[in-house]
Short mmCIF file of C-alpha atoms in Angstrom, two decimals:
data_model
loop_
_atom_site.label_atom_id
_atom_site.label_comp_id
_atom_site.label_asym_id
_atom_site.label_seq_id
_atom_site.Cartn_x
_atom_site.Cartn_y
_atom_site.Cartn_z
CA MET A 1 -9.40 -63.85 133.36
CA PHE A 2 -10.78 -60.35 133.76
CA GLU A 3 -11.55 -61.14 137.58
CA ARG A 4 -8.67 -62.74 138.03
CA TYR A 5 -6.05 -60.95 136.87
CA ILE A 6 -6.92 -57.39 135.38
CA ARG A 7 -9.18 -56.41 138.08
CA PRO A 8 -6.65 -56.97 140.60
CA MET A 9 -3.71 -55.25 138.64
CA TRP A 10 -6.18 -52.56 137.80
CA ALA A 11 -6.55 -52.00 141.90
CA PHE A 12 -2.95 -50.95 142.25
CA VAL A 13 -3.81 -48.40 139.57
CA PHE A 14 -6.94 -47.06 141.50
CA ARG A 15 -5.08 -47.01 144.32
CA ASP A 16 -2.15 -45.17 143.81
CA TRP A 17 -4.22 -42.86 141.89
CA HIS A 18 -6.53 -41.48 144.73
CA LEU A 19 -3.08 -41.62 147.26
CA THR A 20 -1.55 -39.37 144.51
CA ARG A 21 -4.73 -36.87 144.15
CA ARG A 22 -4.90 -37.03 147.76
CA TYR A 23 -1.23 -36.21 147.79
CA MET A 24 -1.77 -33.66 145.07
CA SER A 25 -0.10 -30.12 146.79
CA TRP A 26 2.96 -32.47 147.33
CA VAL A 27 2.83 -33.59 143.43
CA VAL A 28 2.72 -30.05 142.42
CA VAL A 29 5.46 -28.75 144.62
CA PHE A 30 7.90 -31.60 143.44
CA VAL A 31 6.73 -31.37 139.99
CA PHE A 32 8.14 -27.27 140.28
CA TYR A 33 10.76 -28.45 141.57
CA ALA A 34 12.09 -30.60 139.35
CA ILE A 35 11.31 -28.06 136.71
CA VAL A 36 13.04 -25.28 138.43
CA ASN A 37 16.13 -27.78 138.84
CA SER A 38 15.80 -29.27 135.31
CA ALA A 39 16.14 -25.27 134.31
CA THR A 40 19.40 -24.45 136.61
CA ILE A 41 20.91 -27.73 135.09
CA ALA A 42 20.25 -26.58 131.31
CA LEU A 43 20.81 -23.23 131.56
CA ILE A 44 24.39 -24.28 132.18
CA GLY A 45 24.34 -24.85 127.94
CA LYS A 46 22.51 -21.58 127.31
CA ALA A 47 25.31 -19.66 129.75
CA GLN A 48 27.87 -21.02 127.13
CA ASP A 49 25.69 -20.35 124.06
CA ASP A 50 26.05 -23.93 122.84
CA PHE A 51 22.76 -25.38 122.00
CA ARG A 52 24.45 -28.82 121.89
CA LEU A 53 25.51 -28.57 125.46
CA THR A 54 21.97 -27.23 126.64
CA LEU A 55 20.37 -30.06 124.68
CA THR A 56 22.42 -32.90 125.96
CA LEU A 57 21.95 -31.47 129.55
CA LEU A 58 17.94 -31.21 128.69
CA LEU A 59 17.95 -34.40 127.64
CA GLY A 60 19.60 -36.14 130.27
CA VAL A 61 17.55 -34.16 132.99
CA LEU A 62 14.02 -35.14 131.12
CA LEU A 63 15.26 -38.81 130.86
CA TRP A 64 16.48 -39.20 134.47
CA SER A 65 13.25 -37.55 135.78
CA PHE A 66 11.43 -39.95 133.82
CA LEU A 67 13.65 -43.20 135.02
CA SER A 68 14.22 -42.24 138.34
CA ALA A 69 10.47 -41.59 139.03
CA MET A 70 9.58 -44.90 137.68
CA TYR A 71 12.16 -46.33 139.16
CA ASN A 72 11.26 -44.50 143.17
CA GLU A 73 7.37 -45.14 142.31
CA ILE A 74 8.45 -49.06 142.39
CA ALA A 75 11.41 -49.46 144.88
CA ASN A 76 9.01 -47.63 147.52
CA SER A 77 6.05 -48.91 146.88
CA ILE A 78 6.94 -51.79 149.34
CA SER A 79 8.51 -48.84 151.81
CA TYR A 80 4.92 -46.81 151.46
CA GLU A 81 3.04 -50.07 152.45
CA ARG A 82 5.24 -50.51 155.37
CA TRP A 83 4.98 -46.51 156.58
CA GLU A 84 0.88 -46.85 156.24
CA GLY A 85 0.92 -50.50 157.80
CA THR A 86 -1.09 -51.97 155.14
CA LEU A 87 1.69 -54.41 153.92
CA GLU A 88 0.42 -57.76 155.21
CA TYR A 89 -2.53 -56.94 153.72
CA THR A 90 -1.25 -56.93 150.19
CA PHE A 91 0.68 -59.65 150.53
CA MET A 92 -1.97 -61.72 151.86
CA ALA A 93 -4.54 -60.86 149.18
CA PRO A 94 -5.13 -63.69 146.60
CA VAL A 95 -2.90 -61.72 143.93
CA SER A 96 0.29 -63.05 142.61
CA ARG A 97 3.37 -60.91 142.77
CA LEU A 98 3.83 -60.79 139.01
CA ILE A 99 0.21 -58.73 139.15
CA HIS A 100 0.78 -56.73 142.24
CA LEU A 101 4.20 -55.36 140.52
CA SER A 102 2.73 -55.14 137.29
CA GLY A 103 -0.17 -52.92 138.64
CA VAL A 104 2.24 -50.88 140.77
CA SER A 105 4.52 -50.60 137.50
CA LEU A 106 1.67 -49.95 134.78
CA PHE A 107 0.56 -46.46 137.44
CA ALA A 108 4.62 -45.81 137.67
CA VAL A 109 5.06 -45.77 133.77
CA ILE A 110 1.95 -43.57 133.34
CA PHE A 111 2.53 -41.21 136.03
CA SER A 112 6.19 -40.54 134.90
CA VAL A 113 5.15 -39.90 131.26
CA ILE A 114 2.61 -37.24 132.37
CA ARG A 115 5.26 -35.97 135.22
CA THR A 116 7.82 -35.78 132.11
CA ILE A 117 5.61 -34.05 129.52
CA VAL A 118 4.95 -31.56 132.30
CA ILE A 119 8.28 -31.04 132.71
CA LEU A 120 9.35 -30.83 129.27
CA VAL A 121 6.48 -28.27 128.05
CA GLY A 122 8.00 -25.95 131.39
CA LEU A 123 11.32 -26.22 130.34
CA VAL A 124 10.64 -25.49 126.65
CA LEU A 125 8.68 -22.32 127.60
CA PHE A 126 11.10 -21.14 130.63
CA ILE A 127 14.76 -21.58 128.56
CA GLN A 128 13.50 -20.93 124.67
CA VAL A 129 15.13 -23.93 123.45
CA SER A 130 13.60 -25.08 120.30
CA VAL A 131 13.48 -29.40 119.56
CA ASN A 132 12.53 -28.64 115.89
CA GLY A 133 13.69 -31.76 113.74
CA ALA A 134 14.22 -34.00 116.85
CA ASN A 135 12.32 -37.44 116.60
CA LEU A 136 10.37 -37.29 119.75
CA LEU A 137 8.17 -40.05 118.93
CA GLY A 138 11.12 -42.22 118.76
CA VAL A 139 12.20 -40.75 122.35
CA LEU A 140 9.18 -41.72 123.52
CA VAL A 141 9.46 -45.55 122.12
CA VAL A 142 12.90 -45.51 123.34
CA LEU A 143 11.94 -44.54 127.36
CA LEU A 144 9.12 -46.73 127.14
CA VAL A 145 11.52 -49.44 126.04
CA ALA A 146 13.96 -48.62 128.63
CA SER A 147 11.22 -48.61 131.15
CA LEU A 148 11.06 -51.94 131.10
CA ALA A 149 14.92 -52.50 132.62
CA PHE A 150 13.82 -50.06 135.21
CA MET A 151 10.90 -51.67 136.48
CA GLY A 152 13.23 -54.71 136.58
CA LEU A 153 15.72 -52.74 138.46
CA GLY A 154 12.92 -51.12 140.61
CA LEU A 155 11.61 -54.69 141.96
CA MET A 156 15.03 -55.43 142.64
CA ALA A 157 15.21 -52.47 144.71
CA ALA A 158 12.02 -52.91 146.32
CA ILE A 159 13.20 -55.82 148.30
CA LEU A 160 15.56 -53.61 150.38
CA PRO A 161 12.69 -52.33 152.53
CA VAL A 162 11.17 -56.03 152.67
CA MET A 163 14.43 -57.24 154.16
CA SER A 164 15.32 -54.47 156.41
CA PRO A 165 12.22 -52.08 157.87
CA GLU A 166 14.63 -49.98 159.36
CA ASN A 167 17.26 -49.06 156.74
CA GLY A 168 15.83 -50.73 153.67
CA ALA A 169 14.27 -47.39 151.67
CA GLN A 170 17.30 -45.27 152.09
CA ALA A 171 19.50 -48.28 150.52
CA THR A 172 17.07 -48.44 147.33
CA ASN A 173 18.13 -44.45 147.22
CA ILE A 174 21.99 -45.65 146.97
CA PHE A 175 21.19 -47.39 144.34
CA GLN A 176 19.59 -44.93 142.25
CA GLY A 177 22.54 -42.85 143.71
CA ILE A 178 25.05 -45.35 141.59
CA LEU A 179 23.25 -45.29 138.31
CA LEU A 180 22.94 -41.54 138.08
CA LEU A 181 26.59 -41.58 138.38
CA VAL A 182 27.47 -44.71 136.11
CA SER A 183 25.36 -43.45 133.58
CA GLY A 184 26.65 -40.70 131.85
CA ILE A 185 23.23 -38.52 132.45
CA TYR A 186 25.37 -35.05 131.78
CA TYR A 187 28.72 -35.94 130.98
CA PRO A 188 30.40 -38.63 128.38
CA VAL A 189 31.17 -41.93 130.19
CA SER A 190 34.80 -41.38 129.33
CA VAL A 191 34.75 -38.40 131.63
CA LEU A 192 34.56 -41.19 134.50
CA PRO A 193 37.31 -43.21 136.48
CA SER A 194 38.35 -46.04 134.31
CA TRP A 195 37.32 -48.36 136.88
CA VAL A 196 34.12 -46.78 137.00
CA GLN A 197 33.34 -47.00 133.36
CA PRO A 198 32.53 -50.69 132.61
CA LEU A 199 29.49 -50.14 135.06
CA ALA A 200 28.17 -47.84 132.38
CA TYR A 201 27.71 -50.48 130.56
CA LEU A 202 25.38 -52.44 132.76
CA SER A 203 23.18 -49.27 132.88
CA PRO A 204 19.84 -49.42 130.60
CA ALA A 205 20.26 -45.44 131.33
CA THR A 206 23.41 -45.41 129.62
CA TYR A 207 21.92 -46.64 125.59
CA ALA A 208 18.88 -44.81 126.18
CA LEU A 209 20.82 -41.89 126.63
CA GLU A 210 22.99 -42.64 123.66
CA ALA A 211 19.58 -43.50 121.52
CA CYS A 212 17.78 -40.63 122.71
CA ARG A 213 20.76 -38.05 121.66
CA LYS A 214 20.78 -39.65 118.28
CA LEU A 215 16.71 -39.09 117.70
CA MET A 216 17.15 -36.11 118.99
CA GLY A 217 19.96 -35.09 116.41
CA ILE A 218 22.01 -33.52 119.47
CA ASN A 219 25.41 -34.53 117.74
CA HIS A 220 24.34 -34.44 114.62
CA PRO A 221 27.21 -32.14 112.12
CA ASP A 222 24.02 -31.18 110.36
CA SER A 223 22.12 -29.67 113.21
CA THR A 224 21.47 -25.80 114.02
CA SER A 225 20.07 -23.92 117.13
CA ASP A 226 16.92 -23.74 114.92
CA LYS A 227 17.27 -27.10 113.28
CA LEU A 228 18.02 -30.37 114.28
CA VAL A 229 18.64 -33.44 112.22
CA GLY A 230 16.98 -36.39 114.40
CA ALA A 231 18.11 -39.80 113.29
CA PRO A 232 15.36 -42.10 112.15
CA LEU A 233 14.22 -44.89 114.84
CA SER A 234 15.77 -47.73 112.59
CA SER A 235 19.07 -46.09 113.38
CA VAL A 236 19.00 -46.99 117.23
CA LEU A 237 17.49 -50.71 116.95
CA PRO A 238 20.92 -52.07 118.17
CA GLU A 239 20.23 -49.87 121.79
CA LEU A 240 16.88 -50.55 121.74
CA GLY A 241 17.73 -54.51 121.23
CA ILE A 242 19.95 -53.98 124.26
CA LEU A 243 17.17 -52.33 126.19
CA LEU A 244 14.82 -55.20 125.08
CA LEU A 245 17.04 -57.72 126.39
CA MET A 246 17.64 -55.81 129.38
CA GLY A 247 14.15 -55.71 130.24
CA VAL A 248 13.63 -59.18 128.84
CA VAL A 249 16.19 -60.32 131.48
CA LEU A 250 15.81 -58.24 134.44
CA ILE A 251 11.73 -58.08 135.00
CA PRO A 252 11.85 -61.95 135.80
CA LEU A 253 15.01 -62.04 137.93
CA GLY A 254 13.47 -58.94 139.56
CA LEU A 255 10.45 -60.94 140.11
CA TRP A 256 12.60 -64.13 141.18
CA VAL A 257 14.45 -62.04 143.40
CA PHE A 258 11.85 -60.21 144.68
CA HIS A 259 9.49 -63.52 145.45
CA THR A 260 12.81 -65.18 147.39
CA ALA A 261 13.12 -62.05 149.55
CA GLU A 262 9.18 -62.59 150.23
CA MET A 263 9.97 -66.30 151.45
CA TRP A 264 12.79 -65.22 153.23
CA ALA A 265 10.58 -62.71 155.02
CA LYS A 266 7.93 -64.97 155.68
CA ARG A 267 10.20 -67.55 157.24
CA THR A 268 11.88 -64.55 159.92
CA GLY A 269 8.95 -62.70 160.37
CA LYS A 270 9.78 -59.29 158.51
CA LEU A 271 6.55 -59.10 156.83
CA LYS A 272 4.86 -57.36 160.18
CA ARG A 273 5.36 -53.62 160.41
CA THR A 274 7.89 -53.20 163.11
CA GLY A 275 10.14 -55.60 161.48
CA MET B 1 -24.12 -70.70 176.86
CA LEU B 2 -23.26 -71.09 173.50
CA THR B 3 -23.05 -74.25 171.25
CA LEU B 4 -23.09 -75.62 167.94
CA GLU B 5 -25.33 -77.18 165.95
CA SER B 6 -24.47 -80.87 165.99
CA THR B 7 -25.17 -81.10 162.27
CA LYS B 8 -21.91 -79.18 161.24
CA THR B 9 -19.36 -82.00 162.29
CA GLN B 10 -16.86 -80.61 158.85
CA LEU B 11 -13.74 -79.34 160.36
CA ALA B 12 -12.81 -76.04 159.31
CA ILE B 13 -9.13 -75.49 160.78
CA GLU B 14 -7.18 -78.24 161.09
CA VAL B 15 -3.61 -77.22 163.59
CA SER B 16 -1.27 -79.98 164.73
CA ASP B 17 1.97 -79.58 166.29
CA LEU B 18 2.70 -76.07 165.16
CA LYS B 19 5.98 -74.64 165.89
CA LYS B 20 7.54 -71.36 165.54
CA VAL B 21 10.70 -70.01 166.01
CA PHE B 22 12.37 -66.51 165.80
CA ARG B 23 16.36 -66.02 165.19
CA LYS B 24 18.11 -63.14 165.96
CA ARG B 25 21.24 -61.31 167.21
CA ASP B 26 21.80 -58.71 169.59
CA GLY B 27 24.88 -57.49 167.60
CA LEU B 28 27.07 -58.44 164.71
CA ARG B 29 29.35 -60.88 166.39
CA ALA B 30 26.67 -62.25 169.13
CA PRO B 31 25.22 -65.57 169.02
CA LEU B 32 21.82 -66.16 167.46
CA LYS B 33 19.23 -66.41 169.58
CA GLU B 34 16.22 -68.44 169.70
CA GLU B 35 12.72 -67.65 170.66
CA TRP B 36 10.09 -69.94 170.49
CA ALA B 37 6.53 -68.44 169.83
CA LEU B 38 5.28 -71.84 169.70
CA LYS B 39 6.33 -75.07 170.72
CA GLY B 40 3.66 -77.40 169.22
CA VAL B 41 0.53 -76.11 169.34
CA SER B 42 -2.41 -78.47 168.26
CA PHE B 43 -6.42 -77.43 167.75
CA GLN B 44 -9.16 -78.46 165.94
CA VAL B 45 -12.35 -75.80 165.21
CA ARG B 46 -15.35 -77.23 163.46
CA GLU B 47 -17.19 -75.42 160.36
CA GLY B 48 -19.70 -72.24 162.42
CA GLU B 49 -17.69 -72.79 165.12
CA THR B 50 -16.12 -69.19 167.03
CA TYR B 51 -13.06 -70.64 168.98
CA GLY B 52 -11.95 -67.89 171.30
CA LEU B 53 -7.95 -67.45 172.00
CA LEU B 54 -6.88 -66.14 175.13
CA GLY B 55 -3.46 -65.10 176.40
CA PRO B 56 -1.32 -62.35 177.85
CA ASN B 57 0.97 -60.18 175.31
CA GLY B 58 3.89 -62.55 173.99
CA SER B 59 1.49 -65.96 173.93
CA GLY B 60 2.06 -66.70 170.59
CA LYS B 61 -1.69 -65.49 169.53
CA SER B 62 -0.51 -63.22 166.58
CA THR B 63 1.95 -65.47 165.70
CA LEU B 64 -0.61 -68.41 165.11
CA ILE B 65 -2.88 -65.90 163.32
CA ARG B 66 -0.07 -64.75 161.15
CA ILE B 67 0.70 -68.27 160.45
CA LEU B 68 -2.92 -69.07 159.61
CA SER B 69 -2.97 -65.92 157.47
CA THR B 70 -0.44 -67.75 155.04
CA LEU B 71 2.06 -64.57 156.42
CA LEU B 72 4.41 -66.92 158.29
CA THR B 73 5.68 -69.87 157.54
CA PRO B 74 6.32 -72.52 160.48
CA ASP B 75 9.25 -73.82 161.45
CA GLY B 76 6.91 -77.33 161.92
CA GLY B 77 3.68 -78.86 162.24
CA THR B 78 0.74 -78.89 159.81
CA VAL B 79 -1.99 -76.29 159.10
CA ARG B 80 -5.26 -77.29 157.10
CA MET B 81 -7.81 -75.10 156.40
CA LEU B 82 -11.04 -75.20 154.67
CA GLY B 83 -9.48 -78.47 152.84
CA HIS B 84 -6.36 -76.85 151.88
CA THR B 85 -2.77 -77.44 153.70
CA LEU B 86 -0.49 -74.75 153.82
CA PRO B 87 1.72 -73.79 152.15
CA GLU B 88 0.42 -75.41 148.86
CA GLY B 89 -2.92 -74.37 148.84
CA GLU B 90 -2.16 -70.86 150.18
CA ARG B 91 -3.32 -68.53 146.88
CA GLU B 92 -7.20 -70.65 147.21
CA LEU B 93 -7.20 -70.21 151.04
CA ARG B 94 -6.54 -66.31 150.58
CA ARG B 95 -9.73 -66.23 148.67
CA LYS B 96 -11.64 -67.62 151.51
CA MET B 97 -10.45 -65.73 154.53
CA GLY B 98 -10.92 -62.29 156.18
CA ARG B 99 -8.62 -61.31 158.81
CA VAL B 100 -8.99 -58.47 160.81
CA SER B 101 -5.65 -57.41 163.23
CA VAL B 102 -5.42 -55.17 166.21
CA ASP B 103 -4.34 -51.91 163.89
CA ALA B 104 -6.99 -51.14 161.23
CA ALA B 105 -4.15 -50.70 158.62
CA PHE B 106 -5.36 -48.74 155.95
CA TYR B 107 -4.18 -46.17 153.37
CA LYS B 108 -5.19 -43.71 156.14
CA LYS B 109 -5.38 -40.55 153.76
CA LEU B 110 -8.03 -41.98 151.72
CA SER B 111 -11.88 -42.44 152.38
CA PRO B 112 -13.41 -45.69 153.74
CA ARG B 113 -15.10 -45.96 150.16
CA GLU B 114 -11.53 -45.77 148.41
CA ASN B 115 -9.89 -48.29 150.47
CA LEU B 116 -12.99 -50.61 150.36
CA LEU B 117 -13.21 -50.67 146.82
CA TYR B 118 -9.11 -50.90 146.33
CA ALA B 119 -9.48 -54.24 148.42
CA ALA B 120 -12.77 -55.38 146.40
CA GLN B 121 -11.19 -55.05 143.12
CA LEU B 122 -7.71 -57.09 144.85
CA TYR B 123 -10.62 -59.86 145.36
CA GLY B 124 -11.41 -59.40 141.88
CA LEU B 125 -15.17 -58.12 143.29
CA GLU B 126 -17.26 -55.84 140.76
CA PRO B 127 -16.82 -52.74 142.05
CA ARG B 128 -20.89 -51.42 142.13
CA THR B 129 -21.33 -54.67 143.78
CA ALA B 130 -18.84 -54.55 146.51
CA GLU B 131 -19.67 -51.28 147.08
CA LYS B 132 -23.01 -51.73 147.99
CA ARG B 133 -22.38 -54.84 150.37
CA ALA B 134 -19.41 -52.03 151.95
CA MET B 135 -22.26 -49.92 152.26
CA GLN B 136 -24.46 -51.84 153.68
CA ILE B 137 -21.88 -53.62 156.73
CA LEU B 138 -20.77 -50.14 157.46
CA GLU B 139 -24.13 -48.80 158.03
CA GLN B 140 -25.16 -52.02 159.93
CA LEU B 141 -22.02 -51.31 162.15
CA GLY B 142 -23.31 -47.54 163.12
CA LEU B 143 -21.00 -45.88 160.75
CA GLU B 144 -22.91 -42.94 159.06
CA SER B 145 -22.77 -42.99 155.56
CA ARG B 146 -21.75 -39.26 155.28
CA ARG B 147 -18.50 -40.07 156.19
CA PHE B 148 -17.62 -42.39 153.54
CA GLY B 149 -16.00 -40.14 151.82
CA ASP B 150 -13.71 -38.34 154.57
CA PRO B 151 -10.09 -39.34 155.00
CA ILE B 152 -9.67 -42.34 157.42
CA GLU B 153 -6.90 -40.48 159.32
CA GLU B 154 -9.88 -37.94 160.16
CA MET B 155 -12.28 -41.03 162.00
CA SER B 156 -11.86 -42.33 165.66
CA ARG B 157 -10.14 -45.91 165.85
CA GLY B 158 -13.68 -47.43 166.89
CA MET B 159 -14.73 -46.61 163.24
CA GLN B 160 -11.50 -47.70 161.85
CA GLN B 161 -11.82 -50.42 163.48
CA LYS B 162 -15.56 -51.08 161.67
CA ILE B 163 -14.32 -50.20 158.27
CA ALA B 164 -11.65 -52.99 158.74
CA ILE B 165 -14.35 -55.42 159.71
CA ALA B 166 -16.59 -54.38 156.44
CA ARG B 167 -13.06 -55.00 154.49
CA ALA B 168 -12.74 -58.90 155.85
CA LEU B 169 -16.43 -59.21 155.36
CA LEU B 170 -16.55 -57.80 151.44
CA ILE B 171 -15.32 -61.04 149.97
CA ASN B 172 -18.61 -63.04 152.18
CA PRO B 173 -15.55 -65.18 153.66
CA PRO B 174 -16.26 -68.63 155.38
CA LEU B 175 -13.90 -68.32 157.19
CA LEU B 176 -12.68 -65.05 159.70
CA LEU B 177 -9.60 -64.63 161.50
CA LEU B 178 -10.22 -62.18 164.34
CA ASP B 179 -6.73 -60.78 165.85
CA GLU B 180 -7.89 -58.73 169.05
CA PRO B 181 -10.76 -56.59 166.86
CA THR B 182 -12.06 -54.90 169.63
CA THR B 183 -8.92 -53.91 171.53
CA GLY B 184 -8.74 -50.25 172.06
CA LEU B 185 -12.40 -49.53 171.28
CA ASP B 186 -15.15 -47.81 173.27
CA PRO B 187 -17.84 -49.80 175.24
CA LYS B 188 -19.75 -48.49 172.44
CA SER B 189 -17.99 -49.42 169.51
CA ARG B 190 -17.23 -52.42 171.45
CA ARG B 191 -20.90 -53.50 171.81
CA ASP B 192 -21.41 -52.64 168.22
CA VAL B 193 -18.48 -55.03 167.02
CA GLN B 194 -19.36 -57.94 169.15
CA ALA B 195 -23.41 -57.69 169.03
CA PHE B 196 -22.30 -57.48 164.69
CA LEU B 197 -20.04 -61.02 164.98
CA GLU B 198 -23.11 -62.52 166.55
CA ASP B 199 -25.68 -61.63 163.86
CA LEU B 200 -23.21 -62.60 160.96
CA ARG B 201 -22.45 -66.21 163.01
CA ALA B 202 -26.25 -66.56 163.06
CA ARG B 203 -26.88 -65.35 159.04
CA GLU B 204 -24.00 -66.68 157.54
CA GLY B 205 -22.46 -69.77 159.36
CA THR B 206 -18.90 -68.25 159.44
CA THR B 207 -15.96 -69.31 160.72
CA ILE B 208 -14.27 -67.62 163.45
CA LEU B 209 -11.20 -67.84 165.04
CA LEU B 210 -11.03 -64.79 167.70
CA THR B 211 -7.63 -63.72 169.84
CA THR B 212 -8.36 -61.76 172.54
CA HIS B 213 -8.11 -60.09 175.82
CA ASP B 214 -11.27 -59.58 177.08
CA MET B 215 -12.60 -62.61 179.12
CA ALA B 216 -16.43 -61.49 178.69
CA GLU B 217 -15.96 -60.83 174.85
CA ALA B 218 -14.33 -64.35 174.60
CA GLU B 219 -17.14 -65.67 176.60
CA ARG B 220 -19.87 -64.04 175.06
CA LEU B 221 -18.35 -65.38 171.45
CA SER B 222 -17.02 -68.34 171.59
CA HIS B 223 -18.48 -71.87 171.56
CA ARG B 224 -15.25 -72.99 172.95
CA ILE B 225 -11.75 -71.08 174.24
CA GLY B 226 -8.36 -72.44 174.32
CA PHE B 227 -5.80 -70.98 176.69
CA LEU B 228 -2.16 -70.25 175.09
CA ALA B 229 0.65 -69.81 177.28
CA HIS B 230 4.39 -69.37 176.02
CA GLY B 231 3.36 -70.56 172.89
CA ARG B 232 1.51 -73.82 174.21
CA LEU B 233 -2.16 -74.34 174.28
CA VAL B 234 -3.07 -75.60 178.10
CA ALA B 235 -6.08 -75.96 178.19
CA GLU B 236 -9.21 -75.84 175.78
CA GLY B 237 -13.04 -76.50 176.22
CA THR B 238 -16.15 -74.62 176.82
CA ALA B 239 -15.91 -71.40 179.11
CA ASN B 240 -17.76 -73.48 181.30
CA GLU B 241 -15.49 -76.54 181.21
CA LEU B 242 -12.37 -74.70 181.93
CA LYS B 243 -14.26 -72.89 184.95
CA GLN B 244 -14.88 -76.23 186.02
CA LYS B 245 -11.47 -77.95 185.20
CA ALA B 246 -10.23 -75.11 186.93
CA GLY B 247 -12.82 -74.75 190.25
CA THR B 248 -13.30 -71.24 189.47
CA GLU B 249 -16.27 -68.62 189.34
CA SER B 250 -14.54 -66.99 186.30
CA LEU B 251 -12.59 -67.55 183.49
CA GLU B 252 -9.91 -65.17 184.14
CA GLU B 253 -9.06 -67.16 187.46
CA ALA B 254 -9.67 -70.39 185.68
CA PHE B 255 -7.25 -68.94 183.29
CA ILE B 256 -4.45 -68.07 186.24
CA ALA B 257 -5.31 -71.57 187.59
CA LEU B 258 -4.57 -73.52 184.41
CA THR B 259 -2.20 -71.35 183.00
CA GLY B 260 0.02 -70.07 186.27
CA GLU B 261 0.01 -67.01 184.53
CA ALA B 262 -1.78 -63.30 184.95
CA PHE B 263 -2.91 -60.54 182.72
CA ASP B 264 -0.99 -57.27 183.04
CA GLU B 265 -3.63 -54.65 184.09
CA GLU B 266 -3.19 -52.91 180.63
CA GLU B 267 -3.97 -55.81 178.41
CA LEU B 268 -7.42 -56.42 180.22
CA GLU B 269 -8.22 -52.27 180.49
CA SER B 270 -7.53 -52.64 176.75
#
């Protein structure tokens, strides 16, 4: 069990950690940029002297930062391997795709949680916003449950570089952009064109945001800029249920789609570095 | 001349009528074009044998190795290795074979130690045992231990290729697929690798399938040699048998005589 499953899964965490370590200066630059970028968005609320708007933007930017970092780690894992030329070696290792992608996803979750905490601390220090009274533990639970659904989406997006060595990596960004647009990260979904709004219900980020806004107490009438009235976790059970269901459907679906793409790539010779 | 012990009679590789076609179109509306990479290749390799496949670029060598490596699905024919038929026995087979390709594919920012430990864990090996074995192989190949922590991108191609060989041997595989392992290496590194492979075969009895452009290498390392041209196995036998069959002095002349093809100058130099 340990030799066949756990150790091979850990191999991907080991690899990604050492790659992150070797690229640490870039990681620091990107986190710094993420803090600055997040601050510029959250300061729009400060300028309006509206703590609800500030917190809505802050939550949106943090949640999107977490989910997109995780999605990117998974979706781009195949692109990285193509650039390095290691894809064939990974694919000929005696490791099931479930173990392979679970290892990649495990590192992605750990990395994204740490990155988000660093950004949160940076933001709170910089824009002096109070989260006193918010159910932050509940927010963390929602993020972890939502990450299951985003893993599934990441797995599906990861096939794009398998199918098209030339354009696949770029296409994963289009997919991510659509999610950002339809999920109402910084605005209510109701301001989207009516024909786009149904897509919001298909995005896990929509439900994660809804739940987190309640847990933070952003729209609670008794919340003030000094003391928020965060809801208990039990009040977001419907959103958690939907997120869990999405994860349960999207992860096996993602694995199946990935397996199908891999079989196709093995028939057409697309696993080769140059395609 | 290399001969194989007569006691080794089990087949390690059985390839029968193997076919592979690649289809592509030049434009959206252009019709699909078919390019046959393998047109019905058959050969067998016995346990402990080193079988050299010689062929110029585009002859189908890499396609064949990639099918045997479980990275490409054939369009016809059968492959059976170490008692496992592809694709059904793919998972078990992957545990028993190592591969070295012409491009030493690594995470270039990581050190040899990190790359090898990653590979070892992928195969379920205990990291400490794997590290010991990897360092042993690298030292045998002439790599200085003080370089084990440096990023691979700072190392020469010869050193990278030696690390690739160490990676393939971590699991002590009974079958080794070597796709032009010495192409582009300096003469010293080339000799180091060849001597190591001879030693490995003598110690472990590893079955080796080797593709190469290098006639001298094929002659030195292989018990038998197959000539591959335009996706077909044109002739096979020991180096002497092939030379006799063609009535030539050298293996290169035998290749030209039997296949009607010559290697490019560039291929021979590499």
